[in-house]
Coordinates of C-alpha atoms and ligand atoms in Angstrom, one line a residue:
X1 CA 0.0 0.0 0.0
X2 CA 1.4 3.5 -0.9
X3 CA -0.3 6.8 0.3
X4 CA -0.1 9.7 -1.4
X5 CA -2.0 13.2 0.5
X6 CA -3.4 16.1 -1.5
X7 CA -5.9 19.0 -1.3
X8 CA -9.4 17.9 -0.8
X9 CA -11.6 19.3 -4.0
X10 CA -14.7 17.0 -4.3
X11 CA -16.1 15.6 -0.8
X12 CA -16.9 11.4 -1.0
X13 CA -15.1 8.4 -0.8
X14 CA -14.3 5.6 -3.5
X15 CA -12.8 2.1 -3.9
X16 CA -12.3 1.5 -7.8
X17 CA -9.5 0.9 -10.5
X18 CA -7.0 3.8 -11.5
X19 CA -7.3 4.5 -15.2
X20 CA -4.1 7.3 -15.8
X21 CA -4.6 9.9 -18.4
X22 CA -1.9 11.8 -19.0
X23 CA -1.7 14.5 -21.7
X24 CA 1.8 15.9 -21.0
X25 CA 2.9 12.7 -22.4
X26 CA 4.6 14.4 -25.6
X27 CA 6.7 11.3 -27.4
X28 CA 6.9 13.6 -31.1
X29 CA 8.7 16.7 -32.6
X30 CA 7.1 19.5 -33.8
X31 CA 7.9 21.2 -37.2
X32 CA 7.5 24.7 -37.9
X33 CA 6.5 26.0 -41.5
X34 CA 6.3 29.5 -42.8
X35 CA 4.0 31.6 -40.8
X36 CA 1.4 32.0 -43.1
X37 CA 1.3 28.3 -43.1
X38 CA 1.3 28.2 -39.6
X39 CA -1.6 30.4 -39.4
X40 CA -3.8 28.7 -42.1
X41 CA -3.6 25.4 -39.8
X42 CA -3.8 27.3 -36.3
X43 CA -7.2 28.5 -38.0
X44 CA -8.0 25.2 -38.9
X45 CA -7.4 23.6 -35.9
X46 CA -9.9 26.4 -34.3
X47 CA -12.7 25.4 -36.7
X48 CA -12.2 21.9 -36.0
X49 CA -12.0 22.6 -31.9
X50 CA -15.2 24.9 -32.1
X51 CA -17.2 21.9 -33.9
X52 CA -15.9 19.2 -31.2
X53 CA -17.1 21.3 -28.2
X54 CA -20.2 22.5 -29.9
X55 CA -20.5 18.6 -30.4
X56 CA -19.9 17.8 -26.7
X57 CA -22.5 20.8 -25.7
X58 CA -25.2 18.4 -26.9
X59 CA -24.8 15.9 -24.5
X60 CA -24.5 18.7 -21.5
X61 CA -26.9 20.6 -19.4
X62 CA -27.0 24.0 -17.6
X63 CA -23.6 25.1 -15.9
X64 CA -21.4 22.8 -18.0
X65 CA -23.1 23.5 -21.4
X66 CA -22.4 27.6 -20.5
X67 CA -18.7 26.4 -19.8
X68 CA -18.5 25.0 -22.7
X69 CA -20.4 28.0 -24.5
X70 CA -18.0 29.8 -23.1
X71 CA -15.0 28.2 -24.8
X72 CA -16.7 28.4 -28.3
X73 CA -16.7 32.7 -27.4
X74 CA -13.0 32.5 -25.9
X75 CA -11.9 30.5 -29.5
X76 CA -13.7 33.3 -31.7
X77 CA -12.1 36.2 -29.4
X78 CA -10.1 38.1 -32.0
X79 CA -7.9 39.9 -29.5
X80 CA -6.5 36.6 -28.5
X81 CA -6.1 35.2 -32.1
X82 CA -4.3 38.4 -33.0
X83 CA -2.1 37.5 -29.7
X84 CA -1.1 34.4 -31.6
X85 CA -0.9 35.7 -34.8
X86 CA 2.3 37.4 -33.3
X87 CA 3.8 35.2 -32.2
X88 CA 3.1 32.7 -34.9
X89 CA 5.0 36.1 -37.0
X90 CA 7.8 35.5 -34.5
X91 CA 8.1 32.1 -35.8
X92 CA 7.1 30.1 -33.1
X93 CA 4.7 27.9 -35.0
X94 CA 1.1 27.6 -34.3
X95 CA 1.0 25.0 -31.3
X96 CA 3.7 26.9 -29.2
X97 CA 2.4 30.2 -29.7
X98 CA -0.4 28.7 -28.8
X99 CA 0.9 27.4 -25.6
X100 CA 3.1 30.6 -24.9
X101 CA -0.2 33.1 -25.2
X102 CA -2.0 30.7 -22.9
X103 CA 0.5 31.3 -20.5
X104 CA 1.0 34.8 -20.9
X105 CA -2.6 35.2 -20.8
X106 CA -3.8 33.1 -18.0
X107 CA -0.5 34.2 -15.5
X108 CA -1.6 37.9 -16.0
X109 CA -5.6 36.9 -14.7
X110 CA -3.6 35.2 -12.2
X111 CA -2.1 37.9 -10.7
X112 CA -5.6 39.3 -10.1
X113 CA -6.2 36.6 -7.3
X114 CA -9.4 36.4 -7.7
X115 CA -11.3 32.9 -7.2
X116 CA -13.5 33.4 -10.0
X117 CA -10.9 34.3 -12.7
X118 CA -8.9 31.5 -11.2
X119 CA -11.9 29.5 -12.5
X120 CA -12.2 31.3 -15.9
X121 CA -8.4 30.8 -17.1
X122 CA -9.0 26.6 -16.3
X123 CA -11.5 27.5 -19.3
X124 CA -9.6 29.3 -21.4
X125 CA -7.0 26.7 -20.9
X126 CA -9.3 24.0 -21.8
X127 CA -10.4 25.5 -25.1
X128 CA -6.5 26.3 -26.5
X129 CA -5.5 23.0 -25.0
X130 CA -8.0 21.5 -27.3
X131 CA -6.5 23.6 -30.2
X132 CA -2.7 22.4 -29.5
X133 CA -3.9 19.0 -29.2
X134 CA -5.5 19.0 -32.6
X135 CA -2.2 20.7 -34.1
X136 CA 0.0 18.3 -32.6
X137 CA -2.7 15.0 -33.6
X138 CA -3.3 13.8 -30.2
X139 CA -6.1 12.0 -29.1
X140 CA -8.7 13.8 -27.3
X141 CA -11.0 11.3 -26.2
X142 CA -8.9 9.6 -23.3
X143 CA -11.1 10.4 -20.7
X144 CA -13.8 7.8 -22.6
X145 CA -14.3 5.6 -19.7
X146 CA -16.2 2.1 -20.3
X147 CA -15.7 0.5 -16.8
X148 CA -16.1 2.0 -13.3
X149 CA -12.3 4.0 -12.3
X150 CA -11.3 6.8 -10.4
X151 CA -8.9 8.9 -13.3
X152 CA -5.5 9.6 -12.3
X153 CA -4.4 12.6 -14.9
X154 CA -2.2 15.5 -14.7
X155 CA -5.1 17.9 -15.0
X156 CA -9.1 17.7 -16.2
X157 CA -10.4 20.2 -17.7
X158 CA -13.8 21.1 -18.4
X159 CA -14.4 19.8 -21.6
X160 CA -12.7 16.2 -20.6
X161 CA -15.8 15.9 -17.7
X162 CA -18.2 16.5 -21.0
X163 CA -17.1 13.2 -22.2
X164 CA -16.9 10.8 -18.7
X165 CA -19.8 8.9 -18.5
X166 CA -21.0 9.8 -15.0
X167 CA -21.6 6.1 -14.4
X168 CA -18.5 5.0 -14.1
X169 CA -16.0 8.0 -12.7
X170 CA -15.4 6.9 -9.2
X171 CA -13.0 9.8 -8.5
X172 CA -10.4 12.2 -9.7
X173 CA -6.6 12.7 -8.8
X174 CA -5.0 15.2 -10.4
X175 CA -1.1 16.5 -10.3
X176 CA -2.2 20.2 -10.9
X177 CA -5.6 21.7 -10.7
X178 CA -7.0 23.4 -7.5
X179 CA -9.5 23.4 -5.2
X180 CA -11.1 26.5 -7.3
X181 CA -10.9 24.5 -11.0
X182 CA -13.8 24.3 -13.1
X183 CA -13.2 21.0 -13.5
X184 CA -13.9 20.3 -9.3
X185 CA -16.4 23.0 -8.8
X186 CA -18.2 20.4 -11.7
X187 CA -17.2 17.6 -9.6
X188 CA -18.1 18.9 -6.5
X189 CA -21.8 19.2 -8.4
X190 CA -21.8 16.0 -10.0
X191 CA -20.7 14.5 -6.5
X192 CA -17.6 12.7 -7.6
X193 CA -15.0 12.6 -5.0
X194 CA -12.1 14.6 -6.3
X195 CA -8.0 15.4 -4.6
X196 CA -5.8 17.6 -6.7
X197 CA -2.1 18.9 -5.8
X198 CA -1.2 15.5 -5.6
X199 CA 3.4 14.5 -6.3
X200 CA 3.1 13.8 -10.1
X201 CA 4.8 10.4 -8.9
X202 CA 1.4 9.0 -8.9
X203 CA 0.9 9.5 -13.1
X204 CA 3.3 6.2 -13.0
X205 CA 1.8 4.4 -15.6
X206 CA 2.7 1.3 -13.2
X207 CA -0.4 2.3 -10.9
X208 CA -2.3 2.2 -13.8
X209 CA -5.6 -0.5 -13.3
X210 CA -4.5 -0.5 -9.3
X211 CA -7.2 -0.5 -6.9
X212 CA -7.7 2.8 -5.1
X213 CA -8.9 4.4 -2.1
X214 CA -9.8 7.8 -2.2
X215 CA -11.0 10.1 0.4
X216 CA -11.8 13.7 -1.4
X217 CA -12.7 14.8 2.4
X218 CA -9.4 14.5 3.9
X219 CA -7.5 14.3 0.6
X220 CA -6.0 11.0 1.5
X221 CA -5.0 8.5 -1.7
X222 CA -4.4 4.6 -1.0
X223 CA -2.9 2.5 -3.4
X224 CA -3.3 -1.0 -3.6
X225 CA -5.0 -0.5 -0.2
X226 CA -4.3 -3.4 2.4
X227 CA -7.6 -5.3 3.7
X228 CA -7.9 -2.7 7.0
X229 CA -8.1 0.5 5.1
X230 CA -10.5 -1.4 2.4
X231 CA -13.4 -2.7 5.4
X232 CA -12.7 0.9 6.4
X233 CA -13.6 2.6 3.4
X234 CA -16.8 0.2 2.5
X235 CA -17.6 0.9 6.3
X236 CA -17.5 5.1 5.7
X237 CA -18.8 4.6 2.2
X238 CA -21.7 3.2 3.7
X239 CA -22.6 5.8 6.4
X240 CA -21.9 8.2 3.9
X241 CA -24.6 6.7 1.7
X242 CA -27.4 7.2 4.9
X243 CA -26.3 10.5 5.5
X244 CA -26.8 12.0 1.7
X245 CA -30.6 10.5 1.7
X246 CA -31.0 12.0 5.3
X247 CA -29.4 15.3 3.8
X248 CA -31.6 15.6 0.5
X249 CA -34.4 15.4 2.6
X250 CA -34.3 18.5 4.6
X251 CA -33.5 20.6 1.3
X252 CA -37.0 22.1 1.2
X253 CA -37.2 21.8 5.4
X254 CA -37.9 25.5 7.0
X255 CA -35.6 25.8 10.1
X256 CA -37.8 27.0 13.1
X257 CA -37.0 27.9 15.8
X258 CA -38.8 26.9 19.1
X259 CA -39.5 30.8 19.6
X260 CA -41.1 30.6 16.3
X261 CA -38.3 32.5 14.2
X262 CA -37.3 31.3 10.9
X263 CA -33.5 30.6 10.1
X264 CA -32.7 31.6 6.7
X265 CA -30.3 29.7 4.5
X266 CA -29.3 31.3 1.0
X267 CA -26.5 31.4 -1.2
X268 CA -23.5 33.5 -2.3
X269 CA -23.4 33.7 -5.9
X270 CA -20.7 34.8 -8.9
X271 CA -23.2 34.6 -11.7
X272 CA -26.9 33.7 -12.9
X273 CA -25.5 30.1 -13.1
X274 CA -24.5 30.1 -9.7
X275 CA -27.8 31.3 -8.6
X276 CA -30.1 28.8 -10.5
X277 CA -27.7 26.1 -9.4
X278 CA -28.2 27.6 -5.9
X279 CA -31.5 27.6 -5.7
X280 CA -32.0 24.2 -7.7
X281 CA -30.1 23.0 -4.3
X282 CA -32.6 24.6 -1.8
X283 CA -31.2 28.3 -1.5
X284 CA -33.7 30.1 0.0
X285 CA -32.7 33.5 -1.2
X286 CA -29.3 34.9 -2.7
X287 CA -27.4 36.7 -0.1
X288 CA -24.4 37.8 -1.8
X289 CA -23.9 38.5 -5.8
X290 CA -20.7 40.2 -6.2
X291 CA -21.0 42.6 -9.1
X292 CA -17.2 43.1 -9.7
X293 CA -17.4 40.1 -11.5
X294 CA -18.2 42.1 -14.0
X295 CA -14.5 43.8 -14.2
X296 CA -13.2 39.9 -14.9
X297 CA -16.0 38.1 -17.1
X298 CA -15.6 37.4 -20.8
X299 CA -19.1 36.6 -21.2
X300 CA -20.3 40.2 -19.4
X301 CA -18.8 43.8 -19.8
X302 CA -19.2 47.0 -18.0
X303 CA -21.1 49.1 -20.6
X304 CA -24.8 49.6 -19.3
X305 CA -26.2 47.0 -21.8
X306 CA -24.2 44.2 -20.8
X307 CA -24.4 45.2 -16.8
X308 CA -28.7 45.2 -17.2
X309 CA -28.6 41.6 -19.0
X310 CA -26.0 40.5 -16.4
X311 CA -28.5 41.3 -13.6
X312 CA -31.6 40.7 -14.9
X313 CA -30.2 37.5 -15.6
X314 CA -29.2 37.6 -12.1
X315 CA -32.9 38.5 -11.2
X316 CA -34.5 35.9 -13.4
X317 CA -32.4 33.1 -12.1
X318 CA -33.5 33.5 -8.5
X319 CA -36.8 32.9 -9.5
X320 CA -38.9 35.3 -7.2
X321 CA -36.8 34.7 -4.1
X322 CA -34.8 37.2 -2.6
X323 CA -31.8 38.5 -4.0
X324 CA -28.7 40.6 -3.1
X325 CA -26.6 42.0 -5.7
X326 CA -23.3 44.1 -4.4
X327 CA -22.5 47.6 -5.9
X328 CA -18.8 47.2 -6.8
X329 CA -16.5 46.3 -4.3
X330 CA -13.0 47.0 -5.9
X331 CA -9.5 47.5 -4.8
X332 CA -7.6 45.9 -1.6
X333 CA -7.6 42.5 -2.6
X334 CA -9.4 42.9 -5.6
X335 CA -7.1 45.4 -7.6
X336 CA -8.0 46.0 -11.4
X337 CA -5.7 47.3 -13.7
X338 CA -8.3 48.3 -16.2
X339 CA -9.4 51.2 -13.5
X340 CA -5.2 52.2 -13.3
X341 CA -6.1 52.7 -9.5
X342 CA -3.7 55.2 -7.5
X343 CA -0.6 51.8 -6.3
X344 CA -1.5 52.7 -2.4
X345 CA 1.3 51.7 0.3
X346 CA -1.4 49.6 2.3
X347 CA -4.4 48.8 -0.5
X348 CA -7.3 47.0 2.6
X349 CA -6.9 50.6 4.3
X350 CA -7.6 52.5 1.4
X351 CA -9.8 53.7 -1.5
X352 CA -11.7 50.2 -1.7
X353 CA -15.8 49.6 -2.3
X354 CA -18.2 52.4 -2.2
X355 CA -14.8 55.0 -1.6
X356 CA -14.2 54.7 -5.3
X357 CA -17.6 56.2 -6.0
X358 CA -15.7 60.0 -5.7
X359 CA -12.6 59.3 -8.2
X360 CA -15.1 56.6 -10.5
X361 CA -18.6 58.4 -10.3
X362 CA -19.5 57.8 -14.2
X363 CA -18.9 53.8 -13.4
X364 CA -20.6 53.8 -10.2
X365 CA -23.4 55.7 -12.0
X366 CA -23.8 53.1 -14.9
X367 CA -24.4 50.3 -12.4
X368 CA -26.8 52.3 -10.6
X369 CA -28.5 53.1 -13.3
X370 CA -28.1 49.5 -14.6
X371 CA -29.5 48.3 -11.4
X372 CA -32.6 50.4 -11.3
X373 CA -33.2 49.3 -14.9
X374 CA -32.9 45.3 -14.2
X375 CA -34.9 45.4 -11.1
X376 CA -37.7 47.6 -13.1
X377 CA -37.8 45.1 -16.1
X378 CA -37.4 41.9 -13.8
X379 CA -38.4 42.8 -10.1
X380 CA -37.7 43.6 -6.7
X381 CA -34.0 43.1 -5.5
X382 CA -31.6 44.3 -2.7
X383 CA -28.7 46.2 -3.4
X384 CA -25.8 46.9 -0.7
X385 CA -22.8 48.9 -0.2
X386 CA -19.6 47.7 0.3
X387 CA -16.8 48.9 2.8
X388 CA -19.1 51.4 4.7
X389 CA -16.8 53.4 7.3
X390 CA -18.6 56.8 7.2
X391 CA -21.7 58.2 7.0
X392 CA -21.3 60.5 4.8
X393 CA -20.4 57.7 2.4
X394 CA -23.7 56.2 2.6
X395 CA -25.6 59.7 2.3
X396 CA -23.3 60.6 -0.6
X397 CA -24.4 57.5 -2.7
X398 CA -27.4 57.7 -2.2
X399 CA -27.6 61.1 -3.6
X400 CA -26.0 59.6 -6.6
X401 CA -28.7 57.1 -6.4
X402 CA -31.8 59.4 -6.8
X403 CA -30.3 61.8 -9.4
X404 CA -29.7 58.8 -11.3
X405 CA -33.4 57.5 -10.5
X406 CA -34.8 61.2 -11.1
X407 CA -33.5 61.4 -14.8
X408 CA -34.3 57.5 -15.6
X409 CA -37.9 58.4 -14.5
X410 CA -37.6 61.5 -16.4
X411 CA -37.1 60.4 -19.5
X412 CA -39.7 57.4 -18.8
X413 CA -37.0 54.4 -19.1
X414 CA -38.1 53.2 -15.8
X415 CA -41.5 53.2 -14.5
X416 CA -40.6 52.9 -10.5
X417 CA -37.8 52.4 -8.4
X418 CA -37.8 48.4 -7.1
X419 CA -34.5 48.4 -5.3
X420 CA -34.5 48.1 -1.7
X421 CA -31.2 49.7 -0.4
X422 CA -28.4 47.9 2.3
X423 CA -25.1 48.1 3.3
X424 CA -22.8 46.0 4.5
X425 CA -21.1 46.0 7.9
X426 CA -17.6 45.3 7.3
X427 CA -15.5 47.6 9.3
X428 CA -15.6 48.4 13.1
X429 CA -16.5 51.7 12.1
X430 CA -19.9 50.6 10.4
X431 CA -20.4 47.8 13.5
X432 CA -20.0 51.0 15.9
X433 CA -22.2 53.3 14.1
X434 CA -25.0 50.4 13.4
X435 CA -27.7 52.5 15.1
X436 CA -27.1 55.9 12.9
X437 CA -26.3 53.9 10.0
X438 CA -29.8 51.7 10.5
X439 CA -32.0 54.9 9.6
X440 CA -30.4 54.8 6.0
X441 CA -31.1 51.5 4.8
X442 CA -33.4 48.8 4.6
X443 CA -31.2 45.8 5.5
X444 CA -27.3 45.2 7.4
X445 CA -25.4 42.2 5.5
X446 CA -22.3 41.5 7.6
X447 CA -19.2 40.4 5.7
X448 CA -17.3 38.7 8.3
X449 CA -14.4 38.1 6.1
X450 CA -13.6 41.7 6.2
X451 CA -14.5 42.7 9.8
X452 CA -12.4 40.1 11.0
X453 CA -9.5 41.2 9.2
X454 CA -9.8 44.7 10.5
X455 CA -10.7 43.8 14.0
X456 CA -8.3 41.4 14.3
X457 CA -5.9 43.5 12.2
X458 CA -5.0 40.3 10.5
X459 CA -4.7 40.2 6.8
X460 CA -7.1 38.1 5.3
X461 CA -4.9 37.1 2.8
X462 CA -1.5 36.3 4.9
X463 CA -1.7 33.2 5.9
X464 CA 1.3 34.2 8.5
X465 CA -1.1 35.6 10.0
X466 CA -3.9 33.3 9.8
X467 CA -4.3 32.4 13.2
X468 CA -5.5 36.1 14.4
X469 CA -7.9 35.8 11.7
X470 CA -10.3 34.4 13.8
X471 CA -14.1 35.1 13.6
X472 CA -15.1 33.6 16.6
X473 CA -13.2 36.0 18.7
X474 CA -15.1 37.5 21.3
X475 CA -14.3 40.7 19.7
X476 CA -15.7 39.7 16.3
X477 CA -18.9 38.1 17.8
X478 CA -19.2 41.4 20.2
X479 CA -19.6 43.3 16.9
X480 CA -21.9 41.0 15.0
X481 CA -24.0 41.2 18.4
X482 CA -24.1 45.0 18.5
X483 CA -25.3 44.8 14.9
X484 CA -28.1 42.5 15.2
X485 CA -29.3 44.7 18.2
X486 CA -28.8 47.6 16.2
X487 CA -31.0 46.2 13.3
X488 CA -33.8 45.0 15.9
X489 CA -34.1 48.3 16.9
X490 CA -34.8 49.7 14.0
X491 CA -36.8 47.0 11.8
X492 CA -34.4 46.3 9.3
X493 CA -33.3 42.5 8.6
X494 CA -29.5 41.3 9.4
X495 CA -27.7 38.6 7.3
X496 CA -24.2 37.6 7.7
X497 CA -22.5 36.4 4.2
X498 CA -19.3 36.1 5.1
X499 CA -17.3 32.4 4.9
X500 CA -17.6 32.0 8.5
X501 CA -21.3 32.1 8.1
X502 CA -20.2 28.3 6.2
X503 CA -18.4 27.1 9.5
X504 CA -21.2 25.8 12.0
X505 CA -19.4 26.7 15.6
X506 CA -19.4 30.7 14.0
X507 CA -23.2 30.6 12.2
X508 CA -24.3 28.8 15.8
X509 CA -22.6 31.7 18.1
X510 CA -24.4 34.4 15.5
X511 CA -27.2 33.2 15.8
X512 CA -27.4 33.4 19.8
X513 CA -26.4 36.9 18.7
X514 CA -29.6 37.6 16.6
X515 CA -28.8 36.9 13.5
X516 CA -31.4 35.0 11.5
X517 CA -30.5 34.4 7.9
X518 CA -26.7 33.3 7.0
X519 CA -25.8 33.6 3.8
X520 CA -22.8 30.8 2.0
X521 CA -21.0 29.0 -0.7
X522 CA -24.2 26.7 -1.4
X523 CA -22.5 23.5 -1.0
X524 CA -21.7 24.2 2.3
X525 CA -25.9 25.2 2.7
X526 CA -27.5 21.4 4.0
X527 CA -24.6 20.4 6.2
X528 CA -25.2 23.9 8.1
X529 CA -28.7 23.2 8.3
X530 CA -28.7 19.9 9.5
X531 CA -26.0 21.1 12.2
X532 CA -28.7 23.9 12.8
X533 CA -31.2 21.2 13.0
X534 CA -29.4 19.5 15.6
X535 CA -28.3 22.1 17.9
X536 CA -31.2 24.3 18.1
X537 CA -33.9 20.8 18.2
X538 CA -35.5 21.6 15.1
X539 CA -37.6 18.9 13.8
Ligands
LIG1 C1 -16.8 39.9 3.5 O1 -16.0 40.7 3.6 O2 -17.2 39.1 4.4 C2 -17.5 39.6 2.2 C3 -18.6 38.8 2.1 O3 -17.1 40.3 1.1 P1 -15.8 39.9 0.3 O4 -15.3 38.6 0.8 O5 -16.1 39.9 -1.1 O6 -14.9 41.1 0.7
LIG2 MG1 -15.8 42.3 2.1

């Protein structure tokens, strides 16, 4: 038995075969022609990759088919083909200018560190991938499984999981990848245990047809298992298998309280295929839609056309239930070239969120208007401000807000104004100042993330710091407490949609504090309610 230990991606455990798939497996030479000639086939190769997705889109539903939509847009992009183009002039031939504009392209989203762009260059990667594989003739059907295995591959991409037959992927264990990939947030959907990061050692085409044991919880890889860990695994596997029909069941269940309050559960959301899948899994609202996606998407722009189908998308997918979409909430850890932001010694202390308003008005007054728009075509939905300090902040926008609403009404484009206003509480200034601030607004979402990195004045994103960054501290909890009082005192409704609102020892201690609805990733949604369940004897 030899164990191998990477980073969890999929929950779920498996015993099956290994079936290895490995694609940087080169074994031929390359030969560059003229560039023209170079060109002619990297067109080719983009016809022919456009018709073999467009091909796989017919077997896929939902999320995946838009992945792969994607793609079909990223291969058409001109900017990028132009990219190659030069380099192809450079004479690099088509397959490694390919390869090199990939890289160039995908390291500089990168460097955005941002989880959703993260997720966007695994697409991007996919699609060229596919265009390189068709220059160099490779096969790109290897991950055609006809038996029950768990693939062992140096990375799966998007488009490969078009082509697994559900039926018989046990699991996934890839070299590269992250927990973040498009390829696990799919596996994560589809339920198949996945563990990525894992030493490339384990691509040994010896292990091929091996039994495995996989644990996509802890991350923990077996192979050739002895008996112990086996009656181990078939022990777990079966629990497991009771606790998914238990937690399916209590989907739909309300969570109340012996008081008689209502718990809320809803989702955190990217995009409008977020929120259906959300919602398809029992959200019972959207809590958190963060608009600056919109600074990163191919699929979405910032003009005001784009931004109203992007949130009346938004809109339709939550089908009537509540929904919170974010103003934009850029800078800090979000920085964006395209805005050329001031460089700022210490970025989290700075002009971040709703401060940008004063330097980025016409932006700030596109969404708005973009907002009020959306909601008046599609219906009601909550909008909230991010990185609220100062009152004045909140007054200031708001002024924005009705000169943009007193022109739109003007000129007849909208008929009535359907947003309900928030903030979020995100700084100990906003937590302090919950009572003056309550009169403003109609609802307080707290984002946790940030108001435990400034209480705690521990960088979210340090992870030398990481143990400060704790939002159970009394301190934390103390503030989340004056806010729910704050918000009881004046009527308006209090969510908390940070990620601790995903780890059940936090969501229980907020909820002691007054806080009724918690808003998270939405896999993490029936797990926290059957903890809820539990703890507070809800039937
Ligand atoms: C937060 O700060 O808790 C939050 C939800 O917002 P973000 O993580 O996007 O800053
Ligand atoms: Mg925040």
């Amino acid at each position: 038995m030899v164990k191998y230990v990477g980073t969890p991606a999929s929950g779920g455990l498996t015993l099956a075969k290994i079936k290895i798939v490995n694609r940087r497996i080169a074994g031929f030479k390359r030969v560059v022609l003229a560039p023209h000639r170079e060109k002619a086939l990297f067109d080719a190769a983009v016809i022919l990759a456009k018709d073999e997705i467009k091909t796989l889109m017919e077997n896929t539903t939902g999320e995946h088919s838009e992945i792969l939509n994607f793609q079909v847009m990223m291969l058409d992009d001109n900017g990028l083909k132009n990219m190659i183009y030069q380099k192809i002039e450079e004479k690099l031939g088509a397959a490694h200018s390919v390869e090199v504009v990939m890289e160039e392209y995908c390291a500089r989203i990168k460097s955005i560190n941002d989880g959703y762009l993260s997720l966007r260059t695994a697409d991007i990667r996919d699609a060229l991938t596919r265009v390189t594989d068709i220059l160099d003739g490779k096969n790109r059907e290897r991950f055609k499984l006809t038996e029950p295995c768990v693939v062992v591959a140096d990375e799966i991409l998007p488009s490969d999981l078009a082509v697994i037959d559900r039926q018989y992927a046990m699991g996934f264990i890839t070299a590269g990848g992250s927990y973040h990939d498009h390829a696990n947030i799919i596996a994560r959907t589809m339920g198949i245990p996945s563990v990525c990061g894992v030493d490339s050692e384990i691509l040994n085409p010896l292990n091929d047809t091996r039994q495995v044991a996989l644990d996509g919880y802890t991350g923990e890889i077996y192979i050739v298992p002895n008996e112990a860990t086996v009656a181990m695994f078939r022990h777990r596997m079966k629990l497991e298998q009771r606790d998914s029909v238990l937690l399916a069941k209590i989907r739909d269940a309300k969570l109340t309280m012996a008081n008689g309050e209502e718990i809320q559960i809803f989702a955190n959301c990217n995009d409008p295929k977020d929120i259906t899948l959300a919602i398809n899994n029992g959200a019972q609202g959207i809590g958190l839609v963060r608009s600056e996606i919109l600074f990163m998407s191919t699929v979405y722009d910032l003009s005001l056309a784009s931004q109203i189908r992007f949130y009346s998308e938004c809109i339709r997918a939550a089908k009537g239930k509540e929904i919170t979409i974010r103003t934009f909430d850029i800078g800090a850890d979000k920085p964006l070239e395209r805005l050329q932001l001031e460089k700022e010694p210490n970025p989290a202390l700075g002009m971040r969120g709703v401060r940008l308003m004063y330097t980025q008005k016409e932006i700030f007054e596109t969404q708005i208007e973009a907002l009020l728009v959306a909601a008046d075509r599609c219906g009601e939905i909550n909008v909230m401000l991010p990185m609220v300090t100062v009152e004045s902040d909140v007054t200031g926008y708001f002024t924005m807000v009705e000169q943009v609403k007193e022109r739109l009404l003007n000129e007849g484009t909208i008929a009535r104004d359907r947003i309900r206003w928030g903030i979020m509480i995100e700084t100990p200034a906003a937590a302090l100042i919950s009572e003056q601030l309550a009169k403003y607004v109609n609802f307080f979402s707290i984002g946790t993330n940030d108001l435990t990195q400034y209480v705690m004045a521990a960088d979210r994103i340090n992870t030398n710091a990481a143990r400060y960054f704790d939002p159970q501290h009394p301190a934390v909890v103390k503030m989340v407490e004056m806010v729910a009082q704050s918000a009881a005192k004046y009527g308006i409704k209090v969510s908390v949609c940070g990620e601790s609102a995903a780890d059940f020892e936090c969501a229980k201690l907020y909820i002691e504090k007054g806080v009724r609805c918690l808003s998270m990733a939405q896999n993490a949604m029936l797990p926290i309610k059957q903890h809820l369940m539990e703890e507070f004897e809800i039937n």
